[in-house]
mmCIF file of C-alpha atoms in Angstrom:
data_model
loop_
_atom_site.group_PDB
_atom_site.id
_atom_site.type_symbol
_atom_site.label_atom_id
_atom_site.label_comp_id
_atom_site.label_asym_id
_atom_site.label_seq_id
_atom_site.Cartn_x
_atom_site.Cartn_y
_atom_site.Cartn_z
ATOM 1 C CA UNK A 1 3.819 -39.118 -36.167
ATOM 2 C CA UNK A 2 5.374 -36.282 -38.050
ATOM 3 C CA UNK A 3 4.851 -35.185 -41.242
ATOM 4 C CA UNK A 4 8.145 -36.909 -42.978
ATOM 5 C CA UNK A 5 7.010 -40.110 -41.321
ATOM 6 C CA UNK A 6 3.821 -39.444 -43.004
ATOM 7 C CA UNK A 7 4.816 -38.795 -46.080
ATOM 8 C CA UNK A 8 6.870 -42.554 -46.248
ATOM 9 C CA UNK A 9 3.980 -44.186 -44.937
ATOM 10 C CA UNK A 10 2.104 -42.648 -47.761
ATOM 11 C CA UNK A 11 4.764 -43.846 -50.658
ATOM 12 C CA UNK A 12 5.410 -46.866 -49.043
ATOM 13 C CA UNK A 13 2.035 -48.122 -49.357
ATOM 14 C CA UNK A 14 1.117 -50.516 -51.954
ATOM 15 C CA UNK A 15 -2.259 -49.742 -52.644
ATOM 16 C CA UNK A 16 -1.339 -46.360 -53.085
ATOM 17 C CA UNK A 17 -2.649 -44.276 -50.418
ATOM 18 C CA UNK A 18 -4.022 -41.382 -52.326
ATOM 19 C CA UNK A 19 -6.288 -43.983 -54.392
ATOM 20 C CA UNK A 20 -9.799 -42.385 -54.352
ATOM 21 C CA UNK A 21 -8.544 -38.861 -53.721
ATOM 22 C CA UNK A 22 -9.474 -37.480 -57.484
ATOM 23 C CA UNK A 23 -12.942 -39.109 -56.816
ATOM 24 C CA UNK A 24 -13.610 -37.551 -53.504
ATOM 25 C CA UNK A 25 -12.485 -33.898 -54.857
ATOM 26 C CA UNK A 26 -14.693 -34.300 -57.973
ATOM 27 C CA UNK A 27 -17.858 -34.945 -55.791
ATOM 28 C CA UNK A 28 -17.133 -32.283 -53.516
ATOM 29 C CA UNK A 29 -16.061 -29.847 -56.166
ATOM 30 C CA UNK A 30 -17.174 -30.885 -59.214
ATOM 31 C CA UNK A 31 -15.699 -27.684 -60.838
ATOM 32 C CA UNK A 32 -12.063 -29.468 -60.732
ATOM 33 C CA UNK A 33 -13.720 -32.306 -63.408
ATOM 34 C CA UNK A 34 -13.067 -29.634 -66.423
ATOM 35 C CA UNK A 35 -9.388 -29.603 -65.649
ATOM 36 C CA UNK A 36 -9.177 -33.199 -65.468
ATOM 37 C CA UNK A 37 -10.915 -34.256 -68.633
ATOM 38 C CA UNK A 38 -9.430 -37.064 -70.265
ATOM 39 C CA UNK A 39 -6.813 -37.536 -67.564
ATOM 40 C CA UNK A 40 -5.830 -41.102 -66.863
ATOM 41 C CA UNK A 41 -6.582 -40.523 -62.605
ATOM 42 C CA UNK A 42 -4.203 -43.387 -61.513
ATOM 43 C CA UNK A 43 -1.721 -41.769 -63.425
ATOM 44 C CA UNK A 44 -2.473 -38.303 -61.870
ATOM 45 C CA UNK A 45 -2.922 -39.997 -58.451
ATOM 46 C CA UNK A 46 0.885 -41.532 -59.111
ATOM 47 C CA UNK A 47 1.814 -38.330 -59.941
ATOM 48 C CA UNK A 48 0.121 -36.475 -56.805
ATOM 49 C CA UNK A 49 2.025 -39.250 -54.461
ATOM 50 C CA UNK A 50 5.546 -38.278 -55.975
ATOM 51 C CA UNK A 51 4.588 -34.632 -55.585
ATOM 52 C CA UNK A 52 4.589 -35.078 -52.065
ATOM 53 C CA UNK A 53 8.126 -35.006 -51.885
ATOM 54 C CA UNK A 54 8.346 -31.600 -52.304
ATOM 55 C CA UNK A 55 5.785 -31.179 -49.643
ATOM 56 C CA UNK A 56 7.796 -33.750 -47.215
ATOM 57 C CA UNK A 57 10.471 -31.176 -47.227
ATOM 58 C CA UNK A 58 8.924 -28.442 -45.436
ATOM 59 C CA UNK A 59 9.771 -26.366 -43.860
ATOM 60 C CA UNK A 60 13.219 -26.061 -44.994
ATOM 61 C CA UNK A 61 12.112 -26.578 -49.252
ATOM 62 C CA UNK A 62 15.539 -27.341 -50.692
ATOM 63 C CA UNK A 63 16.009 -24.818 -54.008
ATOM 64 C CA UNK A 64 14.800 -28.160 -56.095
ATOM 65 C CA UNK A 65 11.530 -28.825 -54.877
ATOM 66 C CA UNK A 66 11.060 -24.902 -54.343
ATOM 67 C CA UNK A 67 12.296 -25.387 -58.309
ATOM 68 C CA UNK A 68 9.518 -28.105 -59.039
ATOM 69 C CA UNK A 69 6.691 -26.273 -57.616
ATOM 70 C CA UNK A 70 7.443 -23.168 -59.247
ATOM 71 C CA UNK A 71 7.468 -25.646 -63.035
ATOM 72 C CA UNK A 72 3.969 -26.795 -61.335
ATOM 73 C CA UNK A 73 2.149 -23.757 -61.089
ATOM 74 C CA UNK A 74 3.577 -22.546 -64.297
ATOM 75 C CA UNK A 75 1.435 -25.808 -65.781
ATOM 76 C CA UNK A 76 -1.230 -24.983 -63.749
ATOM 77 C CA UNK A 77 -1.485 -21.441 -64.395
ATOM 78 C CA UNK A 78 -1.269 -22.280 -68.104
ATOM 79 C CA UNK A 79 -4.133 -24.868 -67.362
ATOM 80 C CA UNK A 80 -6.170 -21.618 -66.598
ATOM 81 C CA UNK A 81 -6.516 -23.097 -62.639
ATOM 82 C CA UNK A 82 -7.438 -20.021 -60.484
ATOM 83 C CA UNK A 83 -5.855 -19.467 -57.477
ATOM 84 C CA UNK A 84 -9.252 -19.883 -55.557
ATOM 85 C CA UNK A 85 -9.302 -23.715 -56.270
ATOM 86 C CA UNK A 86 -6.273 -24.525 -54.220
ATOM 87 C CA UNK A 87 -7.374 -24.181 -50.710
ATOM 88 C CA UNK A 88 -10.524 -26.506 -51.923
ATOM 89 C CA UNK A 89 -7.824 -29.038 -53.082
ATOM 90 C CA UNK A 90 -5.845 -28.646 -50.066
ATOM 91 C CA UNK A 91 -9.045 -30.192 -48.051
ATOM 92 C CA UNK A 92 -9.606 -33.161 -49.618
ATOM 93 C CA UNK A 93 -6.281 -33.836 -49.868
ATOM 94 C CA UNK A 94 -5.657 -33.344 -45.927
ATOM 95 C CA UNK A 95 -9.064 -35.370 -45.548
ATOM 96 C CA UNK A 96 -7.768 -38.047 -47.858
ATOM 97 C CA UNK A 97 -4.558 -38.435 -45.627
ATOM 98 C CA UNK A 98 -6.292 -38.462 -42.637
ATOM 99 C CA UNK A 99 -8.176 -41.123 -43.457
ATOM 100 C CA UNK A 100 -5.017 -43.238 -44.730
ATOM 101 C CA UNK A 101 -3.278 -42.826 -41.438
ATOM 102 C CA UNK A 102 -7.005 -43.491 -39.195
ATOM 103 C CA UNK A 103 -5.891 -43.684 -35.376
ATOM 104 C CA UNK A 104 -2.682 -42.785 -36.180
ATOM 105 C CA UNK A 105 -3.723 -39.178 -37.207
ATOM 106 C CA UNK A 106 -3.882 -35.981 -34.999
ATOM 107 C CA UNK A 107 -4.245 -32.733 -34.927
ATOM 108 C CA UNK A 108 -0.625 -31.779 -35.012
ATOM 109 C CA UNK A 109 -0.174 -33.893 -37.963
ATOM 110 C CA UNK A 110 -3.023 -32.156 -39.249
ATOM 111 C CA UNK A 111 -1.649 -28.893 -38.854
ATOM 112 C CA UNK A 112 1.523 -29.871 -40.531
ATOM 113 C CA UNK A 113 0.107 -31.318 -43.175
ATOM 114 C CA UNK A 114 -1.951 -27.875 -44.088
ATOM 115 C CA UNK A 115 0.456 -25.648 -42.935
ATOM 116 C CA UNK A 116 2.806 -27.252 -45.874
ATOM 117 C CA UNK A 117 0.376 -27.578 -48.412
ATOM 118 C CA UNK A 118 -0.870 -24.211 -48.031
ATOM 119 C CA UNK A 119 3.449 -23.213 -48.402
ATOM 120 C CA UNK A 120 3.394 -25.057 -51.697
ATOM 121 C CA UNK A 121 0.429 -23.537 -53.139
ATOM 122 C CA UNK A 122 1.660 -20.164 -52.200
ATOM 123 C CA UNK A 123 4.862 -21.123 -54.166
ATOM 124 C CA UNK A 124 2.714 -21.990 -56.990
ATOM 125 C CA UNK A 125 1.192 -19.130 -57.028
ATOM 126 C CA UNK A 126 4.397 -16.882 -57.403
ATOM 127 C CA UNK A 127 5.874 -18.733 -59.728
ATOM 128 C CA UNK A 128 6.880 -17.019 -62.923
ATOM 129 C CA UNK A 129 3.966 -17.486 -65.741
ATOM 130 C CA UNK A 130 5.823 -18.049 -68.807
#
């Protein structure tokens, strides 16, 4: 499995994939509840699963989702989220997809799967702070 396939067995699934990602990275890192505070989570978690778009791109980000990540960390720099808390959400995400894809995961897809998450947090780091 690569990590396009991945990323369409991810939206394709009806019980949303993602589901229980939010809870998982609160209990970890409970430091990520401030910035969540009154969120609706399945909303965020819909939001999260669309993100991945961007992310299913890699490593050739067209100028759009290069575009949408850059409008992303603008919101989250404005949110006050420190650059430090990205790698932490990086993990739980990977672990969270892992465990979607069970037998079918590896440690190439693994790899991939950091390797472009890690690419759009760097993007959201440099994008302009307006």
């Amino acid at each position: 499995m690569e990590l396009d396939e991945s990323v369409e067995a991810i939206l394709s699934d009806e019980s949303n994939a993602l589901d229980g990602f939010y809870e998982r990275l609160f209990q970890r890192y409970p430091e990520f509840k401030y910035f969540f505070a009154g969120a609706n989570v399945k909303r965020q978690t819909a939001m999260l699963t669309m993100a991945l778009l961007a992310v299913k791109q890699y490593p050739a980000l067209r100028r759009s989702s290069k575009d949408y990540l850059e409008v992303l960390g603008t919101k989250h720099h404005g949110l006050g989220i420190a650059n430090d808390l990205f790698p932490k959400f990086v993990e739980v995400l990977v672990e969270t997809i892992a465990e979607f894809h069970g037998n079918d995961w590896n440690a190439a897809l693994d790899k991939q799967w950091t390797d472009a998450l890690n690419y759009a947090a760097a993007i959201m780091h440099q994008s302009p702070h307006e």
